[in-house]
JSON list of C-alpha atoms in Angstrom, two decimals:
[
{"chain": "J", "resi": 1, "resn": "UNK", "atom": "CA", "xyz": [-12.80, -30.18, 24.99]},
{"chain": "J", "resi": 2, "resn": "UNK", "atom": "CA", "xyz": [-11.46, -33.60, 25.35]},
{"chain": "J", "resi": 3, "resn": "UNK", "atom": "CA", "xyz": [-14.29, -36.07, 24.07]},
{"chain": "J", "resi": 4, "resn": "UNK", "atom": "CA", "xyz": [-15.35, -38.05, 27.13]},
{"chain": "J", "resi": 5, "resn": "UNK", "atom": "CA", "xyz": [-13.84, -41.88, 25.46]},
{"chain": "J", "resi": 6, "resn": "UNK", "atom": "CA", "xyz": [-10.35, -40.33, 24.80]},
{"chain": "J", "resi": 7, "resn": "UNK", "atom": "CA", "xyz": [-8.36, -41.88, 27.38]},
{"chain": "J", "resi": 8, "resn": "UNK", "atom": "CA", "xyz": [-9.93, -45.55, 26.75]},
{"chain": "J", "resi": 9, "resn": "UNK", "atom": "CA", "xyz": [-9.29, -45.10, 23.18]},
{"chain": "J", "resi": 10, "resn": "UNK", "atom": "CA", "xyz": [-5.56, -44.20, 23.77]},
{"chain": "J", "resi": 11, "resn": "UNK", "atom": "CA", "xyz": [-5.34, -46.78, 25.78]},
{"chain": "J", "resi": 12, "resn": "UNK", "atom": "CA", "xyz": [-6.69, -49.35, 23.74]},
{"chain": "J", "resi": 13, "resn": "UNK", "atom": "CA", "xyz": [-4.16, -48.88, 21.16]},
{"chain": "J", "resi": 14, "resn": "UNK", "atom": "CA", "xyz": [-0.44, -50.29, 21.61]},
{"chain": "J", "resi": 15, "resn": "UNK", "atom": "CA", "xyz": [1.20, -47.18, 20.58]},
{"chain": "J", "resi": 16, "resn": "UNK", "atom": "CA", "xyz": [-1.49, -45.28, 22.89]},
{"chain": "J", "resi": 17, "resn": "UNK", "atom": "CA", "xyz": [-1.07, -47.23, 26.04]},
{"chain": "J", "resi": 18, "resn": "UNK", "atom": "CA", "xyz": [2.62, -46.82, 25.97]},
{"chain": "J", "resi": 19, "resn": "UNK", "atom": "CA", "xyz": [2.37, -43.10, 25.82]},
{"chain": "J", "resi": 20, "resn": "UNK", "atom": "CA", "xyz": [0.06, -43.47, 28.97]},
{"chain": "J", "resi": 21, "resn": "UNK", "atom": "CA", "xyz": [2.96, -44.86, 30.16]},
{"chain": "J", "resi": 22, "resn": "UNK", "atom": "CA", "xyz": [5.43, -42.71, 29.47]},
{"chain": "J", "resi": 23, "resn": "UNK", "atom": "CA", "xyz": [3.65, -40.08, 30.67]},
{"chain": "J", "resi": 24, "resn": "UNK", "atom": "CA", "xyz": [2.75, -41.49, 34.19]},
{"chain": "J", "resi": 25, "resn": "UNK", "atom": "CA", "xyz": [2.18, -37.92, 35.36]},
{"chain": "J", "resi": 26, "resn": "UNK", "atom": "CA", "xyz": [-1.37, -38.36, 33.93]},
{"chain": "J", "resi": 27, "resn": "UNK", "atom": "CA", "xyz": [-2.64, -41.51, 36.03]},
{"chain": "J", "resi": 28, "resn": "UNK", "atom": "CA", "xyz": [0.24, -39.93, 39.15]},
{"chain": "J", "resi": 29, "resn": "UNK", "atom": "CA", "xyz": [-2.10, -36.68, 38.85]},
{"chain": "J", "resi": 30, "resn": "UNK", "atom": "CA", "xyz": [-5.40, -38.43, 38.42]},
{"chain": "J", "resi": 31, "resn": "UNK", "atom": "CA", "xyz": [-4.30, -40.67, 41.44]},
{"chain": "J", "resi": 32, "resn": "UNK", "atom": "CA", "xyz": [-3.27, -37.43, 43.78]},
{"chain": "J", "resi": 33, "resn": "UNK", "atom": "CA", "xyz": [-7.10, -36.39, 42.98]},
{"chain": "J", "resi": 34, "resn": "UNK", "atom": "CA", "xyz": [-8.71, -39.44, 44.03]},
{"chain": "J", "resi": 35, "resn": "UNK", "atom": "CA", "xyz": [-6.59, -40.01, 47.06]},
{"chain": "J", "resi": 36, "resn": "UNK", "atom": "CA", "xyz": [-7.16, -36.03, 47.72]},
{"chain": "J", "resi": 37, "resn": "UNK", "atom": "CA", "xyz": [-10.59, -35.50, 47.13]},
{"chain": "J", "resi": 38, "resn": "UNK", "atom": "CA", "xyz": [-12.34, -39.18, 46.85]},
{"chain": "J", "resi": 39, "resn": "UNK", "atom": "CA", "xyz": [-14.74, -38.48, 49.82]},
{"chain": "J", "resi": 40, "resn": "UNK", "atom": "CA", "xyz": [-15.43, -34.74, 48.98]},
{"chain": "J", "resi": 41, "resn": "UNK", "atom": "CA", "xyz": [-19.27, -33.81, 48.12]},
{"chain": "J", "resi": 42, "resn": "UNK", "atom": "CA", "xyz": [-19.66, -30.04, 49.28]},
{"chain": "J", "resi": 43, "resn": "UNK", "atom": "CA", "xyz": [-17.00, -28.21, 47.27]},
{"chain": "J", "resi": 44, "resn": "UNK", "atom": "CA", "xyz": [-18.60, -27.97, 43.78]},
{"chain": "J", "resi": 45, "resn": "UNK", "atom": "CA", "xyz": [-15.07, -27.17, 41.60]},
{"chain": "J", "resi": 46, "resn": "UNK", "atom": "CA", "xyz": [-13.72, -30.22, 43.79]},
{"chain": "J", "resi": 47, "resn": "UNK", "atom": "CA", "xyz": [-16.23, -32.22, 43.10]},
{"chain": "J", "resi": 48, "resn": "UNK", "atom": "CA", "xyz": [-16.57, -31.81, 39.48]},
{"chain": "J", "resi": 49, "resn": "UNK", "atom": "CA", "xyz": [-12.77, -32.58, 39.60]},
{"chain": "J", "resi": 50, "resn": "UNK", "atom": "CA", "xyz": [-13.34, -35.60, 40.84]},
{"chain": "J", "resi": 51, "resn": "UNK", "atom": "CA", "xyz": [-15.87, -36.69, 38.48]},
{"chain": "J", "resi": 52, "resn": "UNK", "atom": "CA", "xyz": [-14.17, -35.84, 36.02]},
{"chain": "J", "resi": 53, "resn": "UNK", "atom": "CA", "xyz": [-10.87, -37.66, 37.12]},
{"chain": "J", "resi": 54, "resn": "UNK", "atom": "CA", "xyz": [-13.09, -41.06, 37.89]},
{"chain": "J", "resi": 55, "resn": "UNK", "atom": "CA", "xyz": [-14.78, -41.00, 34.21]},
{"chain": "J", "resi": 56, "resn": "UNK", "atom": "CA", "xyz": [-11.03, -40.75, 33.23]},
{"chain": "J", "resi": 57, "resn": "UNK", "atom": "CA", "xyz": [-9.80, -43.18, 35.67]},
{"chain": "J", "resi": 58, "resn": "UNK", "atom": "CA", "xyz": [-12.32, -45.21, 34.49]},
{"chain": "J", "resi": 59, "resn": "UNK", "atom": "CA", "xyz": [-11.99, -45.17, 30.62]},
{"chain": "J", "resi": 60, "resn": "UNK", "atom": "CA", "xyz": [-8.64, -45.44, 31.10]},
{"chain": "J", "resi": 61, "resn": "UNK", "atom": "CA", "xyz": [-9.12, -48.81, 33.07]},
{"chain": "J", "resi": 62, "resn": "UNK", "atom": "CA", "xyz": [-12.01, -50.15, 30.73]},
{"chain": "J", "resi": 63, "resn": "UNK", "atom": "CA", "xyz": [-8.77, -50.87, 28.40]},
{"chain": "J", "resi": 64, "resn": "UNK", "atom": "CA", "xyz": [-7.04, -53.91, 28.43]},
{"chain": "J", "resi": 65, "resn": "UNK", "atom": "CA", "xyz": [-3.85, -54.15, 30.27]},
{"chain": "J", "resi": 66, "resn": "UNK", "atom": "CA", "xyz": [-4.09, -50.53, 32.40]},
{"chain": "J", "resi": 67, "resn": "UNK", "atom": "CA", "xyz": [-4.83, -52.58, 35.72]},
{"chain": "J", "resi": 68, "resn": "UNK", "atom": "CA", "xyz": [-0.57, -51.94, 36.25]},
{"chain": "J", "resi": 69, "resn": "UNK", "atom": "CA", "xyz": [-0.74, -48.54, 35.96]},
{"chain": "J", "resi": 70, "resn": "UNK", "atom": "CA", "xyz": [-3.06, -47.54, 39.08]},
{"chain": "J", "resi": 71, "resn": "UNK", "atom": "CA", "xyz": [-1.35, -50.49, 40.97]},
{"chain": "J", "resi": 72, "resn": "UNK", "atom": "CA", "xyz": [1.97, -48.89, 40.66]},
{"chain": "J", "resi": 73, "resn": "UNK", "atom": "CA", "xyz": [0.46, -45.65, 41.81]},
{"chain": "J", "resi": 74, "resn": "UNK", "atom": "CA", "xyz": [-1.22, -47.43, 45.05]},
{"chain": "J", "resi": 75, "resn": "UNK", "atom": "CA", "xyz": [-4.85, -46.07, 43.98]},
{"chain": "J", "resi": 76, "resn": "UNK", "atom": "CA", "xyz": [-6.57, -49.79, 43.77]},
{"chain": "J", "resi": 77, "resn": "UNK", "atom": "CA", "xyz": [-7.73, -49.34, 47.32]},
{"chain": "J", "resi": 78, "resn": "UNK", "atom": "CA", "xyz": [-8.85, -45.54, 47.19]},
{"chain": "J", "resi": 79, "resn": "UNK", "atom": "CA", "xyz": [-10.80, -46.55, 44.13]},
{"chain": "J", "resi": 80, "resn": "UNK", "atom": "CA", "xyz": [-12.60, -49.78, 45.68]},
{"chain": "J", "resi": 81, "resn": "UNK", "atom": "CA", "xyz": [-13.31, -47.49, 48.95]},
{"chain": "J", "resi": 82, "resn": "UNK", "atom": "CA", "xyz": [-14.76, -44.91, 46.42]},
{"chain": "J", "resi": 83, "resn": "UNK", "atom": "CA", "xyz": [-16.82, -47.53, 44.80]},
{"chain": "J", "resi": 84, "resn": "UNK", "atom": "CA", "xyz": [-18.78, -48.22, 48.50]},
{"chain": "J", "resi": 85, "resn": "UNK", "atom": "CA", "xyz": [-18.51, -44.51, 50.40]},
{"chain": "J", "resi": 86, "resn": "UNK", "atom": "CA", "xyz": [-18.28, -41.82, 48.25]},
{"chain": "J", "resi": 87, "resn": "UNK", "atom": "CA", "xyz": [-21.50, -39.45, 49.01]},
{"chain": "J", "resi": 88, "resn": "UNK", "atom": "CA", "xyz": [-21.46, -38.98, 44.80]},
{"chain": "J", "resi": 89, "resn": "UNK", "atom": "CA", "xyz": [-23.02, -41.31, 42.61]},
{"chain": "J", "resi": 90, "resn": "UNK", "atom": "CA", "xyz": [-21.93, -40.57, 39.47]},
{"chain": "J", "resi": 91, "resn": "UNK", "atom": "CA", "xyz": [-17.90, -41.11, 40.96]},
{"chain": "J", "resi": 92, "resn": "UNK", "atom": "CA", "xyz": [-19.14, -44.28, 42.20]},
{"chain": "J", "resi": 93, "resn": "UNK", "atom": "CA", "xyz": [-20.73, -45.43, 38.59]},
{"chain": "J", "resi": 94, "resn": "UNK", "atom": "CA", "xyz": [-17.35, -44.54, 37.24]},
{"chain": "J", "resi": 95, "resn": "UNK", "atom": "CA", "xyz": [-15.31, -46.16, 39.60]},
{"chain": "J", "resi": 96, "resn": "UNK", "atom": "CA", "xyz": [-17.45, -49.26, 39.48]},
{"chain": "J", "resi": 97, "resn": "UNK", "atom": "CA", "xyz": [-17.49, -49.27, 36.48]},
{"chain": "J", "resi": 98, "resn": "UNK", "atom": "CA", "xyz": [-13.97, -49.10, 35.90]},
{"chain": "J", "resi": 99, "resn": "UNK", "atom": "CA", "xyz": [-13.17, -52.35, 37.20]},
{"chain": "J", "resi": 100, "resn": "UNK", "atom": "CA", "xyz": [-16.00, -54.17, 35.60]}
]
């Protein structure tokens, strides 16, 4: 089990947030989720996905300098809509959260 603070802590470290980078697939993958399944509330494996890929989103985000990586995936928008519609609370914590 990842613990739930491993992506911010990667990504506040230099060495960390240049492996983030390196491995876009990550925040590419977390993106394809929230574009994908940002407004979903009835499927409970989707929506635990998607929970789980805003906490990440929004560790990941809580770290200095990230803001570049979700704007190069186009996500900024999906996560702002998130923030005001989606029917799940806790995603819209994380995502508010997340640009705090």
């Amino acid at each position: 089990m990842v613990p739930p603070y491993f992506y911010e802590d990667i990504a506040k470290a230099g060495l960390g947030c240049q492996a983030l980078s390196d491995k876009a697939y990550f925040v590419a993958e977390f993106a394809h989720a929230i574009r994908q399944y940002g407004t979903e509330s009835k499927d409970l494996d989707l929506r635990v996905k998607l929970e789980s890929v805003s906490w990440a989103v929004g560790n990941i985000r809580a770290a200095p300098g990230t803001l570049p990586f979700f704007g190069e995936q186009g996500i900024i928008p999906n996560i702002l809509g998130m923030i005001g519609t989606s029917p799940i609370r806790s995603v819209r914590g994380s995502e508010l959260i997340s640009f705090d």
